[in-house]
Structure formats: structure tokens, C-alpha cells
Short mmCIF file of C-alpha atoms in Angstrom, two decimals:
data_model
loop_
_atom_site.label_atom_id
_atom_site.label_comp_id
_atom_site.label_asym_id
_atom_site.label_seq_id
_atom_site.Cartn_x
_atom_site.Cartn_y
_atom_site.Cartn_z
CA MET A 4 -9.30 12.02 -32.14
CA THR A 5 -11.14 14.90 -30.49
CA SER A 6 -13.90 15.07 -33.07
CA GLN A 7 -14.36 11.31 -32.80
CA GLY A 8 -14.56 11.64 -29.03
CA GLN A 9 -17.19 14.38 -29.30
CA SER A 10 -19.24 12.18 -31.61
CA LEU A 11 -19.00 9.24 -29.27
CA ARG A 12 -19.91 11.39 -26.30
CA PHE A 13 -23.00 12.61 -28.12
CA ARG A 14 -24.07 9.06 -28.89
CA SER A 15 -23.58 7.97 -25.31
CA ASP A 16 -25.67 10.81 -23.91
CA ASP A 17 -28.52 10.09 -26.31
CA ASN A 18 -28.46 6.31 -25.92
CA CYS A 19 -28.55 4.94 -22.39
CA GLN A 20 -28.17 1.43 -23.78
CA VAL A 21 -24.54 1.89 -24.80
CA ASN A 22 -22.72 -1.36 -23.98
CA PHE A 23 -19.59 -1.60 -21.88
CA ARG A 24 -17.13 -1.94 -24.75
CA GLU A 25 -18.59 1.14 -26.40
CA LYS A 26 -18.07 3.02 -23.17
CA LEU A 27 -14.45 1.91 -23.14
CA LEU A 28 -14.11 3.21 -26.71
CA ILE A 29 -15.54 6.55 -25.59
CA ILE A 30 -12.99 6.71 -22.79
CA ASP A 31 -10.22 5.80 -25.27
CA SER A 32 -11.26 8.63 -27.60
CA ASN A 33 -10.91 11.15 -24.76
CA LEU A 34 -7.38 10.17 -23.79
CA GLU A 35 -4.26 11.72 -25.31
CA ALA A 36 -0.92 10.07 -26.08
CA GLN A 37 0.55 11.07 -22.71
CA ASP A 38 -2.43 9.42 -20.98
CA VAL A 39 -1.76 6.20 -22.89
CA GLU A 40 1.88 6.35 -21.77
CA GLY A 41 0.64 6.82 -18.20
CA LEU A 42 -1.73 3.85 -18.49
CA LYS A 43 1.06 1.62 -19.78
CA PHE A 44 3.28 2.65 -16.88
CA LEU A 45 0.59 2.19 -14.23
CA CYS A 46 -0.26 -1.29 -15.56
CA ARG A 47 3.32 -2.57 -15.55
CA ASP A 48 2.60 -4.81 -12.55
CA TRP A 49 -0.44 -6.38 -14.20
CA ILE A 50 0.26 -6.65 -17.95
CA SER A 51 3.37 -8.22 -19.46
CA HIS A 52 6.09 -5.96 -20.85
CA LYS A 53 5.71 -7.41 -24.36
CA LYS A 54 1.98 -6.71 -24.45
CA LEU A 55 2.46 -3.16 -23.19
CA GLU A 56 5.16 -2.52 -25.80
CA LYS A 57 2.73 -3.51 -28.56
CA SER A 58 -0.11 -1.42 -27.13
CA SER A 59 -0.52 1.81 -29.08
CA SER A 60 -3.85 2.98 -27.67
CA ALA A 61 -5.86 2.93 -24.49
CA SER A 62 -8.26 0.43 -26.06
CA ASP A 63 -5.35 -1.99 -26.54
CA ILE A 64 -4.66 -1.78 -22.81
CA PHE A 65 -8.36 -2.15 -21.98
CA GLY A 66 -8.37 -5.31 -24.10
CA HIS A 67 -5.53 -6.80 -22.06
CA LEU A 68 -7.30 -5.90 -18.80
CA LEU A 69 -10.50 -7.55 -20.03
CA ALA A 70 -8.62 -10.67 -21.16
CA GLY A 71 -6.86 -10.89 -17.80
CA GLU A 72 -10.19 -10.46 -15.97
CA LEU A 73 -8.86 -7.31 -14.32
CA LEU A 74 -11.71 -5.30 -15.82
CA SER A 75 -15.36 -6.10 -16.36
CA GLU A 76 -18.68 -4.31 -16.56
CA GLU A 77 -19.55 -5.73 -13.13
CA ASP A 78 -16.27 -4.55 -11.61
CA PRO A 79 -14.68 -1.61 -13.46
CA PHE A 80 -12.86 -0.27 -10.39
CA PHE A 81 -9.32 -0.90 -11.65
CA LEU A 82 -9.96 1.33 -14.67
CA ALA A 83 -11.66 3.88 -12.42
CA GLU A 84 -8.53 3.91 -10.26
CA LEU A 85 -6.34 4.42 -13.33
CA LEU A 86 -8.48 7.31 -14.59
CA TYR A 87 -8.43 8.87 -11.14
CA ILE A 88 -4.61 8.75 -11.05
CA LEU A 89 -4.51 10.23 -14.57
CA LYS A 90 -6.77 13.03 -13.27
CA GLN A 91 -9.40 12.13 -15.87
CA ASN A 92 -12.21 12.32 -13.33
CA SER A 93 -14.75 13.51 -15.88
CA LEU A 94 -14.53 10.10 -17.59
CA LEU A 95 -15.48 8.22 -14.43
CA ARG A 96 -19.15 8.72 -15.21
CA TYR A 97 -18.89 6.17 -18.04
CA LEU A 98 -18.05 3.61 -15.35
CA ARG A 99 -20.82 4.87 -13.07
CA GLN A 100 -18.19 6.11 -10.63
CA SER A 101 -17.31 9.48 -9.13
CA ARG A 102 -14.09 10.92 -7.76
CA GLU A 103 -15.47 10.68 -4.22
CA GLN A 104 -16.44 7.01 -4.69
CA VAL A 105 -12.99 6.11 -5.99
CA GLU A 106 -11.28 7.92 -3.12
CA SER A 107 -13.42 6.10 -0.56
CA LEU A 108 -12.65 2.68 -2.08
CA LEU A 109 -8.94 3.14 -2.69
CA PRO A 110 -7.80 2.09 0.81
CA THR A 111 -9.32 -1.37 0.36
CA ARG A 112 -9.33 -1.90 -3.42
CA ARG A 113 -6.12 -0.27 -4.62
CA ARG A 114 -4.34 -2.19 -7.40
CA VAL A 115 -1.75 0.39 -8.39
CA SER A 116 0.98 0.16 -5.76
CA LEU A 117 1.92 3.19 -3.69
CA PHE A 118 5.38 3.06 -5.28
CA ARG A 119 4.09 3.11 -8.86
CA ASN A 120 1.66 5.87 -7.97
CA LEU A 121 4.54 7.87 -6.48
CA LEU A 122 6.63 7.53 -9.65
CA TYR A 123 3.71 8.71 -11.76
CA GLU A 124 3.13 11.73 -9.53
CA LEU A 125 6.83 12.58 -9.60
CA SER A 126 6.85 12.37 -13.41
CA GLU A 127 4.13 15.02 -13.52
CA GLY A 128 6.36 17.37 -11.52
CA ILE A 129 9.51 16.81 -13.59
CA GLY A 130 9.51 19.32 -16.46
CA SER A 131 11.61 19.04 -19.61
CA GLU A 132 14.40 21.21 -18.18
CA ASN A 133 14.35 19.29 -14.90
CA LEU A 134 14.62 16.06 -16.87
CA LYS A 135 17.65 17.34 -18.79
CA ASP A 136 19.35 18.18 -15.50
CA MET A 137 18.62 14.74 -14.05
CA VAL A 138 19.89 12.99 -17.18
CA PHE A 139 23.01 15.17 -17.07
CA LEU A 140 23.70 14.14 -13.48
CA MET A 141 23.37 10.48 -14.49
CA ARG A 142 24.92 10.64 -17.94
CA GLU A 143 27.20 7.66 -17.31
CA SER A 144 24.21 5.48 -16.47
CA ILE A 145 21.55 6.70 -18.92
CA PRO A 146 21.47 5.67 -22.62
CA LYS A 147 21.54 8.49 -25.18
CA ILE A 148 17.93 8.21 -26.26
CA GLN A 149 15.02 10.60 -26.06
CA MET A 150 13.13 10.14 -22.81
CA THR A 151 10.06 11.50 -21.11
CA SER A 152 10.06 11.96 -17.35
CA LEU A 153 7.97 8.79 -17.07
CA SER A 154 10.24 6.67 -19.26
CA PHE A 155 13.24 8.03 -17.31
CA LEU A 156 11.77 6.81 -14.02
CA ALA A 157 10.74 3.51 -15.63
CA TYR A 158 14.35 3.05 -16.79
CA LEU A 159 15.67 3.62 -13.26
CA GLU A 160 13.24 1.01 -11.96
CA LYS A 161 14.09 -1.48 -14.71
CA GLN A 162 17.80 -1.16 -13.92
CA ALA A 163 17.03 -1.79 -10.22
CA LEU A 164 18.42 1.63 -9.33
CA ILE A 165 15.22 2.37 -7.42
CA ASP A 166 12.48 0.26 -5.89
CA GLU A 167 9.76 0.64 -3.28
CA ASP A 168 12.27 0.29 -0.46
CA ASN A 169 15.23 2.04 -2.06
CA LEU A 170 14.61 5.68 -2.95
CA MET A 171 18.08 7.02 -2.23
CA LEU A 172 18.94 7.86 -5.86
CA LEU A 173 15.50 9.34 -6.47
CA GLU A 174 15.71 11.48 -3.35
CA ASP A 175 19.17 12.70 -4.33
CA LEU A 176 18.01 13.71 -7.82
CA CYS A 177 14.86 15.43 -6.57
CA ARG A 178 16.74 17.21 -3.79
CA LYS A 179 19.22 18.64 -6.30
CA VAL A 180 16.88 19.40 -9.20
CA VAL A 181 13.25 19.65 -8.01
CA PRO A 182 13.30 20.09 -4.21
CA ASN A 183 9.54 20.59 -3.95
CA LEU A 184 9.00 16.94 -5.01
CA MET A 185 10.57 15.79 -1.75
CA ARG A 186 7.19 16.35 -0.12
CA LYS A 187 5.66 13.64 -2.32
CA ILE A 188 8.44 11.22 -1.41
CA GLU A 189 8.01 11.92 2.31
CA LYS A 190 4.25 11.43 1.94
CA TYR A 191 4.87 8.08 0.24
CA LYS A 192 7.13 6.97 3.08
CA ARG A 193 4.47 7.85 5.66
CA GLU A 194 1.72 6.05 3.74
CA LYS A 195 3.86 2.98 3.20
CA ALA A 196 4.83 2.85 6.87
CA SER A 197 1.20 3.10 8.00
CA GLN A 198 -0.25 0.53 5.61
CA VAL A 199 -2.59 -1.74 7.57
CA VAL A 200 -1.16 -5.19 8.04
CA THR A 201 -4.53 -6.95 8.08
CA PRO A 202 -6.19 -7.56 4.69
CA PRO A 203 -9.22 -5.34 3.98
CA VAL A 204 -12.71 -6.83 4.20
CA ASP A 205 -14.89 -6.10 1.19
CA GLN A 206 -18.67 -5.83 1.17
CA GLU A 207 -19.11 -9.42 0.03
CA THR A 208 -17.16 -10.93 2.91
CA GLU A 209 -17.89 -8.37 5.60
CA SER A 210 -21.27 -9.96 6.30
CA LEU A 211 -19.50 -13.19 7.18
CA HIS A 212 -17.93 -11.49 10.19
CA LYS A 213 -21.01 -9.88 11.67
CA GLY A 214 -21.71 -11.34 15.07
CA GLU A 215 -18.27 -12.90 15.33
CA GLU A 216 -15.83 -11.75 17.97
CA GLU A 217 -12.32 -10.62 17.13
CA LEU A 218 -9.67 -13.27 17.63
CA PHE A 219 -7.43 -10.54 19.04
CA SER A 220 -8.30 -7.23 20.64
CA ARG A 221 -6.72 -4.01 19.38
CA SER A 222 -4.50 -3.90 22.44
CA ASP A 223 -3.35 -7.46 21.70
CA VAL A 224 -2.41 -6.43 18.18
CA ASN A 225 -0.50 -3.40 19.44
CA GLN A 226 1.40 -5.56 21.94
CA PHE A 227 2.17 -8.07 19.19
CA PHE A 228 3.65 -5.49 16.84
CA GLY A 229 5.53 -3.84 19.67
CA ALA A 230 7.14 -7.16 20.57
CA LEU A 231 7.76 -7.98 16.93
CA GLN A 232 9.47 -4.66 16.20
CA GLN A 233 11.76 -5.02 19.21
CA ARG A 234 12.67 -8.61 18.32
CA VAL A 235 13.37 -7.84 14.66
CA SER A 236 15.26 -4.58 15.06
CA GLY A 237 16.33 -4.57 18.69
CA GLN A 238 15.29 -0.93 18.88
CA ASP A 239 12.39 0.96 20.32
CA GLN A 240 10.18 2.20 17.50
CA PRO A 241 7.01 4.28 17.54
CA MET A 242 3.82 2.22 17.42
CA ARG A 243 1.85 2.58 14.21
CA ASN A 244 -1.81 3.55 14.31
CA TYR A 245 -3.79 0.76 12.68
CA GLY A 246 -7.12 2.58 12.76
CA ASP A 247 -10.42 1.91 14.45
CA ARG A 248 -11.96 -0.59 12.06
CA GLU A 249 -13.48 -3.55 13.88
CA THR A 250 -12.71 -6.54 11.68
CA LEU A 251 -11.56 -10.09 12.16
CA VAL A 252 -7.83 -9.78 12.65
CA SER A 253 -5.45 -12.01 10.70
CA ILE A 254 -1.78 -11.93 11.65
CA GLU A 255 1.06 -12.05 9.15
CA ILE A 256 4.29 -13.55 10.45
CA LEU A 257 7.01 -11.25 9.15
CA GLY A 258 9.95 -13.60 9.13
CA ALA A 259 10.30 -13.69 12.91
CA SER A 260 9.74 -16.64 15.20
CA VAL A 261 6.99 -15.20 17.38
CA GLU A 262 5.16 -17.50 19.74
CA THR A 263 3.34 -14.80 21.71
CA LEU A 264 0.14 -14.87 19.67
CA THR A 265 -1.17 -18.00 17.95
CA SER A 266 -4.58 -19.21 16.90
CA GLU A 267 -4.99 -20.72 20.37
CA THR A 268 -4.86 -17.36 22.18
CA SER A 269 -8.54 -16.77 21.59
CA THR A 270 -10.49 -17.37 24.79
CA LYS A 271 -13.18 -19.06 22.75
CA GLU A 272 -12.53 -22.03 20.49
CA ALA A 273 -12.51 -20.88 16.88
CA ALA A 274 -15.04 -22.30 14.42
CA VAL A 275 -13.76 -25.03 12.09
CA TYR A 276 -14.18 -25.26 8.32
CA ARG A 277 -16.49 -28.03 7.16
CA MET A 278 -14.61 -31.11 5.90
CA ASP A 279 -17.35 -33.67 5.29
CA ARG A 280 -18.55 -33.08 1.74
CA LYS A 281 -18.44 -35.71 -1.03
CA HIS A 282 -14.95 -34.70 -2.11
CA ARG A 283 -11.98 -33.16 -0.29
CA GLY A 284 -11.18 -30.99 -3.31
CA HIS A 285 -8.67 -30.44 -6.07
CA CYS A 286 -4.94 -29.84 -5.65
CA VAL A 287 -3.12 -28.27 -8.60
CA VAL A 288 0.68 -28.40 -8.78
CA VAL A 289 2.52 -26.23 -11.32
CA ASN A 290 6.02 -27.66 -11.52
CA ASN A 291 8.51 -25.72 -13.65
CA HIS A 292 11.90 -27.37 -14.13
CA SER A 293 13.07 -25.95 -17.48
CA PHE A 294 12.97 -22.38 -18.77
CA THR A 295 13.82 -20.45 -21.92
CA SER A 296 16.98 -18.83 -20.54
CA LEU A 297 16.86 -19.18 -16.75
CA SER A 298 18.69 -22.15 -15.28
CA ASP A 299 16.93 -25.47 -14.65
CA ARG A 300 15.57 -26.34 -11.20
CA PRO A 301 16.91 -29.83 -10.37
CA GLY A 302 15.17 -31.33 -7.36
CA THR A 303 11.78 -29.80 -8.17
CA HIS A 304 10.33 -33.15 -9.32
CA ARG A 305 11.03 -34.49 -5.83
CA ASP A 306 8.93 -31.62 -4.43
CA ALA A 307 6.11 -32.34 -6.90
CA GLU A 308 6.10 -36.04 -5.98
CA CYS A 309 5.92 -35.23 -2.25
CA LEU A 310 3.05 -32.78 -2.77
CA GLU A 311 1.18 -35.34 -4.87
CA ARG A 312 1.69 -38.02 -2.24
CA VAL A 313 0.66 -35.99 0.81
CA PHE A 314 -2.38 -34.29 -0.73
CA GLN A 315 -3.66 -37.55 -2.23
CA TRP A 316 -3.27 -39.02 1.27
CA LEU A 317 -5.40 -36.14 2.58
CA GLY A 318 -8.12 -37.00 0.05
CA PHE A 319 -7.45 -34.47 -2.73
CA SER A 320 -7.49 -35.16 -6.45
CA VAL A 321 -4.00 -34.03 -7.45
CA HIS A 322 -3.18 -32.66 -10.91
CA ILE A 323 0.46 -31.96 -11.82
CA TYR A 324 1.40 -29.69 -14.73
CA ASN A 325 5.06 -29.65 -15.75
CA ASN A 326 6.93 -26.79 -17.43
CA VAL A 327 3.87 -24.56 -17.75
CA THR A 328 3.96 -21.61 -20.17
CA LYS A 329 2.02 -18.42 -19.48
CA GLY A 330 -0.62 -19.42 -22.02
CA ARG A 331 -1.01 -22.86 -20.47
CA LEU A 332 -1.16 -21.34 -16.97
CA ASP A 333 -4.02 -19.09 -18.09
CA GLU A 334 -5.84 -22.17 -19.39
CA VAL A 335 -5.30 -24.06 -16.12
CA LEU A 336 -6.53 -21.10 -14.05
CA LYS A 337 -9.64 -20.70 -16.18
CA GLU A 338 -10.34 -24.44 -16.00
CA TYR A 339 -10.21 -24.58 -12.21
CA LYS A 340 -11.92 -21.25 -11.70
CA SER A 341 -15.06 -22.76 -13.21
CA HIS A 342 -14.50 -26.40 -12.28
CA PRO A 343 -17.86 -28.07 -11.46
CA GLY A 344 -16.15 -30.27 -8.85
CA HIS A 345 -15.78 -27.32 -6.45
CA ALA A 346 -19.48 -27.53 -5.56
CA ASP A 347 -18.98 -30.87 -3.77
CA GLY A 348 -15.48 -30.14 -2.49
CA ASP A 349 -14.29 -28.99 0.94
CA CYS A 350 -11.16 -27.12 -0.03
CA PHE A 351 -8.83 -26.07 -2.87
CA VAL A 352 -5.02 -26.19 -3.02
CA PHE A 353 -2.76 -24.56 -5.61
CA CYS A 354 1.03 -25.07 -5.52
CA VAL A 355 3.66 -23.38 -7.68
CA LEU A 356 7.25 -24.63 -7.93
CA THR A 357 9.33 -22.26 -10.05
CA HIS A 358 11.67 -19.27 -10.12
CA GLY A 359 10.23 -15.98 -8.87
CA LYS A 360 10.69 -12.29 -8.26
CA PHE A 361 9.06 -9.76 -5.88
CA GLY A 362 5.57 -11.18 -5.34
CA ALA A 363 5.45 -12.91 -8.72
CA VAL A 364 6.42 -16.23 -10.30
CA TYR A 365 7.92 -17.16 -13.66
CA SER A 366 6.19 -19.37 -16.21
CA SER A 367 8.41 -21.77 -18.13
CA ASP A 368 8.54 -19.27 -21.02
CA GLU A 369 9.63 -16.66 -18.46
CA ALA A 370 6.55 -14.48 -18.26
CA LEU A 371 6.39 -12.89 -14.80
CA VAL A 372 2.97 -13.58 -13.26
CA PRO A 373 1.91 -11.76 -10.05
CA ILE A 374 0.87 -14.15 -7.29
CA ARG A 375 -2.18 -11.97 -6.69
CA GLU A 376 -3.23 -12.49 -10.32
CA ILE A 377 -3.19 -16.26 -9.77
CA MET A 378 -5.13 -16.07 -6.52
CA SER A 379 -7.69 -13.56 -7.83
CA HIS A 380 -9.23 -16.26 -10.05
CA PHE A 381 -10.61 -17.97 -6.94
CA THR A 382 -12.36 -15.17 -5.06
CA ALA A 383 -16.00 -15.72 -4.15
CA GLN A 384 -17.03 -13.45 -7.02
CA GLN A 385 -14.87 -15.15 -9.64
CA CYS A 386 -15.32 -18.71 -8.36
CA PRO A 387 -18.68 -19.10 -6.53
CA GLY A 388 -18.11 -22.84 -6.08
CA LEU A 389 -15.32 -22.06 -3.59
CA ALA A 390 -17.17 -19.32 -1.70
CA HIS A 391 -16.81 -19.73 2.09
CA LYS A 392 -14.32 -22.58 1.54
CA PRO A 393 -10.59 -22.47 2.36
CA LYS A 394 -8.25 -21.82 -0.58
CA LEU A 395 -4.59 -22.65 0.08
CA PHE A 396 -1.69 -21.46 -2.09
CA PHE A 397 1.87 -22.67 -1.54
CA ILE A 398 4.66 -20.96 -3.49
CA GLN A 399 8.17 -22.39 -3.72
CA ALA A 400 9.85 -19.48 -5.50
CA CYS A 401 11.82 -16.38 -4.69
CA GLN A 402 12.88 -12.92 -5.88
CA GLY A 403 14.71 -12.45 -9.18
CA GLU A 404 17.30 -14.42 -11.14
CA GLU A 405 19.55 -17.08 -9.69
CA ILE A 406 22.84 -16.80 -7.86
CA GLN A 407 25.73 -19.18 -8.44
CA PRO A 408 24.81 -22.41 -6.62
CA SER A 409 26.99 -24.30 -4.20
CA VAL A 410 27.65 -28.01 -4.77
CA SER A 411 24.32 -29.34 -3.54
CA ILE A 412 22.16 -26.31 -2.74
CA GLU A 413 20.68 -23.81 -5.17
CA ALA A 414 18.58 -20.67 -4.67
CA ASP A 415 15.33 -19.92 -6.47
CA ALA A 416 16.25 -16.21 -6.49
CA ILE A 417 18.92 -13.70 -7.53
CA ASN A 418 21.35 -11.42 -5.76
CA SER A 419 20.89 -13.16 -2.46
CA GLU A 420 23.88 -11.41 -0.95
CA HIS A 421 22.28 -8.02 -1.55
CA SER A 422 18.60 -8.73 -1.06
CA PRO A 423 16.38 -5.66 -0.63
CA PRO A 424 14.28 -5.01 2.47
CA THR A 425 11.14 -7.07 2.87
CA PRO A 426 7.99 -5.72 1.17
CA SER A 427 4.59 -6.73 2.45
CA LEU A 428 3.33 -10.14 1.38
CA LEU A 429 -0.27 -9.10 1.93
CA ALA A 430 -0.23 -7.16 -1.33
CA SER A 431 -0.44 -10.61 -2.98
CA VAL A 432 -3.48 -11.80 -1.00
CA PRO A 433 -6.90 -10.87 -2.43
CA SER A 434 -9.12 -8.77 -0.19
CA ASP A 435 -11.48 -11.72 0.18
CA ALA A 436 -12.07 -14.18 3.00
CA ASP A 437 -10.84 -17.78 3.26
CA PHE A 438 -7.41 -17.45 1.61
CA LEU A 439 -4.05 -18.69 2.82
CA LEU A 440 -0.77 -17.93 1.04
CA GLY A 441 2.32 -19.82 2.13
CA LEU A 442 5.51 -18.40 0.65
CA ALA A 443 8.78 -20.29 0.91
CA THR A 444 10.60 -17.19 2.11
CA VAL A 445 10.19 -13.57 3.12
CA PRO A 446 9.99 -11.43 -0.07
CA GLY A 447 13.37 -10.01 -0.95
CA TYR A 448 15.28 -13.11 0.13
CA VAL A 449 16.20 -16.43 -1.41
CA SER A 450 14.69 -19.85 -0.84
CA PHE A 451 16.89 -22.93 -1.09
CA ARG A 452 16.45 -26.18 -2.99
CA HIS A 453 18.56 -29.31 -2.75
CA VAL A 454 19.26 -30.55 -6.27
CA GLU A 455 18.30 -34.13 -5.36
CA GLU A 456 16.15 -33.98 -2.21
CA GLY A 457 13.98 -30.98 -3.09
CA SER A 458 13.42 -27.61 -1.43
CA TRP A 459 13.66 -26.98 2.31
CA TYR A 460 10.17 -25.48 2.39
CA ILE A 461 8.19 -28.10 0.43
CA GLN A 462 9.97 -30.98 2.16
CA SER A 463 9.19 -29.45 5.56
CA LEU A 464 5.56 -28.86 4.54
CA TYR A 465 5.31 -32.50 3.45
CA ASN A 466 6.81 -33.85 6.67
CA ASN A 467 4.78 -31.63 8.99
CA LEU A 468 1.50 -32.40 7.24
CA LYS A 469 2.34 -36.10 7.49
CA ASN A 470 3.21 -35.86 11.19
CA LEU A 471 0.77 -33.26 12.51
CA VAL A 472 -2.49 -33.98 10.67
CA PRO A 473 -2.85 -37.26 12.65
CA ARG A 474 -2.51 -35.14 15.81
CA HIS A 475 -5.49 -33.01 14.73
CA GLU A 476 -3.34 -29.86 14.37
CA ASP A 477 -4.85 -27.00 12.33
CA ILE A 478 -3.08 -25.65 9.24
CA LEU A 479 -1.73 -22.52 10.93
CA SER A 480 -0.13 -24.58 13.69
CA ILE A 481 1.37 -26.81 11.01
CA LEU A 482 2.80 -23.80 9.15
CA THR A 483 4.24 -22.50 12.41
CA ALA A 484 6.06 -25.83 12.73
CA VAL A 485 7.26 -25.42 9.13
CA ASN A 486 8.60 -21.95 10.00
CA ASN A 487 10.49 -23.35 12.96
CA ASP A 488 11.83 -26.29 10.99
CA VAL A 489 13.04 -24.30 7.96
CA SER A 490 14.49 -21.48 10.06
CA GLN A 491 16.86 -23.94 11.73
CA GLN A 492 18.25 -25.27 8.44
CA ALA A 493 21.37 -23.83 6.83
CA ASN A 494 23.76 -24.52 3.99
CA LYS A 495 27.01 -26.43 4.54
CA GLU A 496 28.89 -23.31 5.56
CA GLY A 497 26.11 -22.25 7.92
CA THR A 498 25.94 -18.83 6.25
CA LYS A 499 22.60 -19.04 4.43
CA ARG A 500 19.25 -19.47 6.12
CA GLN A 501 15.62 -19.13 5.18
CA MET A 502 12.35 -18.11 6.86
CA PRO A 503 8.97 -18.92 5.27
CA GLN A 504 6.15 -16.40 5.47
CA PRO A 505 2.41 -17.12 5.62
CA ALA A 506 -0.39 -14.59 5.17
CA TYR A 507 -4.05 -15.42 5.42
CA THR A 508 -7.66 -14.27 5.61
CA LEU A 509 -9.02 -17.53 7.00
CA ARG A 510 -12.08 -17.05 9.20
CA LYS A 511 -11.98 -20.44 10.91
CA LYS A 512 -9.60 -23.20 11.86
CA LEU A 513 -8.71 -25.57 9.06
CA VAL A 514 -8.25 -29.11 10.39
CA PHE A 515 -7.88 -31.92 7.86
CA PRO A 516 -9.60 -35.19 8.80
CA VAL A 517 -7.11 -37.89 9.76
CA PRO A 518 -6.69 -40.38 6.87
CA GLN A 519 -7.36 -44.01 7.76
CA GLU A 520 -4.13 -45.21 6.16
CA LYS A 521 -0.63 -44.15 7.19
CA LEU A 522 1.44 -42.17 4.71
CA LEU A 523 4.44 -44.30 3.84
CA LEU A 524 7.77 -42.70 2.95
#
């Protein structure tokens, strides 16, 4: 392996015309087995478990990243980030990157989550003797197989013994066995707590904001979060420092009914997206009713019918895909990423009705697909036809497997009685302008679906679009009405409720033209 790597390095230095795949092969030849294990672990959120299991080399992983359009010669940053985490900074030159460049871009372009990065860093500090001690302390819970520190931490995560908001077991083990690693855990907590709530603005979209005024001043934002923290927790909490960057602020509603700041609080009327092209746009509906082993989703066809009806009424060409496998979903995404109809369209809508888990949705063959992966196909770079146009994504899905349903209400999630704390939804939204993501519920909690009448969220979205578009309400005002509507619903016993959660990087108001015909029930 080393001699091959030296040969490849010699060729690359002598030939400046080495193509991108050859460079990837050079990088592969310079990575050891432990680096490949690290790559597989760091890519767990982006590549399916089955594909990672079959990957025996770094080039196998690079192939999956290329196929998933997570890596390209034009944008190799994800691989640069991975090499940086692996401390293989000398290999960054093959991607025309440097350690300093990667560090400067990480705050806005990070793909490896802070939690996964923490686990990798902890694995580096857990020696073989430390690992034996940790396994001994957990002998009742750990299978008797040979493990590395990384596979040990991956096992804890897979068994849901740890997650990004639950580090109690990890802290206990580190405190007892490797106390010096507690500093890394404390650092992670600080970084996670101070993550900026507004999506980053990349170079491509930053120019769109020049000359525009902020919708909210920094003091407005501070007042908003102060009020939000008090209303959610009922306690006084220290105000986070959100930095000095002057960007267009977009507010994420974190499961609380907050009326203090809305799109109307700007003293100047916001600009409005253009809605007068030849075609309103395409609306794609992925409707999964049946799965390989997960339970069926009765009532979902009612949701699909309502979405088809309301978006056709608004002028969209609606395309419904039922029981979509991962392979078919990839085909659909590729088709609409390069659809020629976007050039003459005003807008794009993508709806997913399925089971879900922690910022991801299940295909009908039960592949877990990150929401961000779906949305990333439609950035200005990937889909130029939709550049500067609003892209709306509505997700009726929730976290994990299902709970036992009551007579007429089911949940599109698992373990609803013990749902984890809410992670940030903005991790799913691309760092690009003109996106809106409407999620049926706050991550970590269930969303409910009536087995005959459809889901609370989609039915409310349907009714509020039908009622409020004729009143010239913008989409954010409509989603606020949806929040209010769904939050007041409950199951028969009155013990289970739901709160939708939108996140967006829209730059203007989105107001659909009023259709000439009424939408009949």
C-alpha cells in the first residue's frame, strides 16, 4: 500500500493534469485501515449502513460520495472536512485545500455533525486498556466480540444508549476511566449550545443580500430568544452570543407559539417572489403507505389526495409517487433536479409522506434518507433552473419506529412516551437561499395521523392554504396558522399533542396568486 502510494504521489507531482478520480486514488493509497474505519464512521449520517458495511477501502467510500453527489471536483469540501478530522492534512493539497481553509469554512459548511465529530475525537483518546475497562463496566450490555474504541462508541449509539442530547452514559464512563476526555465533552456542549440558529450564507447567495436591510435587528433577535427561552422553560437563562455577522435573519419557530416577531414586524414591506411566469411549477409528492417491515400508514392516501388537489388549484403540475424505494427516490430526485420545466416555473414543491427518524425519512424499502440529502439536490449550484426561486419542502414524518396506535390515531414515530430533547431542524436546511422546510413536528416527537382522515399536519396545511391564499396571506403567515391549528388538536384522551416546526432561508415574501376558481371540498 505504501509503495503504491509513493508511486502515485510521484506521478501526481510530475503530471499536473491528473484527473480528479486519480487524485482520489492517491488519497486512498495514503490512508491506513484505521483511517478507513474512521471514514466509515464519519459518513454514517450520509451513506447507508449496508453500503458502509460492504466498503473495504477509502475508494469504495469515495465512490458512494460521488454517486450521492456529496463529492465532486467542483466541490470537494466534504472530503476535505473528513481528511481534516482524520488529521490527514497533508492530503488536502490533492483537493487544492489547506488546513487553514478548511478551518475557516467549517462553521458554514460542516457536514459531519458536532456529535459524530465528538465521538471520533473520544475514540482517539480511548486506548486499548481504557476500552477494556469500559467494556468491563458495561459487560451486561456489550456483546462478547472484539471491538475498537470507535466500534464501541458506534455500538452505544446504535443501541440508543447515547445520542447528541444524551451523554450521561458516555460522561459516566469517561469520568471513571479516562477523566481527561471530559474536557472534550464539555467543549462539545458549549459548541452545541452556541450554534447559530440562522442558516449560514454561502458565497453564492451572499451577493443576493447586499444592499438589503435586515428584517430584524440584532437586539430584536436577542429579545426574541430571551422571550422564547422564558416561555419554553419558565426559567431565566443566559443569553447566547450569536456573533456579529450582518446577514438576513431567518427565524426558526422552536415548537413554541410565539407571536412577538412575524414577517410583518419589518418597518418596510418585504419584497415578494415573482409569480407570473409561464408555469407555477412542479409539485412532487412521495407517498409511502407500505414498507418492508415497518407498519403500514393508513390514511396517507387521503393526505396525498389533498396535496394534489390544493397544489393543482394553485397552478402546480402535481406528480404523485407511491411506495417509493430508495433507488426510485434517487431517480425522482435526479429527474427533477435537471427538469427543463424549472426555467419557466415560479416555484417548486416537494412533499414526503412516510415514517421518519431524527431529521431523516424512510423509503418504502426502509432506507433512511436524510432530509438534507433530499433538499441538497435543489440548491442553486445543483439546480440552476430554480436559482432565486422559492423551494418548499413539506415532511409528514417523525422520529423512529412506531408506537402502538390507539383506535383511530397512529403516530409516524417511535417511543413517543420517551422522546429525546429537540435537536435543531436547521441542520436539515441547505446553506442556500430560498428554501423552506415544513416539518410536521418538532424533531424528537411524534406526529399523528388519522387512519381514515389523514394526518393533522397535512390536513391543516390543506385547509389553511385553501382559506388563506384567497386572503393574500404569505406562506409564513399560513404556516403560523397551521402551527396554531395543529397545536390545539389532541387525541381522544387529550394526552397527546403535536407542534409543527418550520425553518427557512426565504429572502422575500411568498404570496401565491389567488386562483380564479374556488377549491371545492
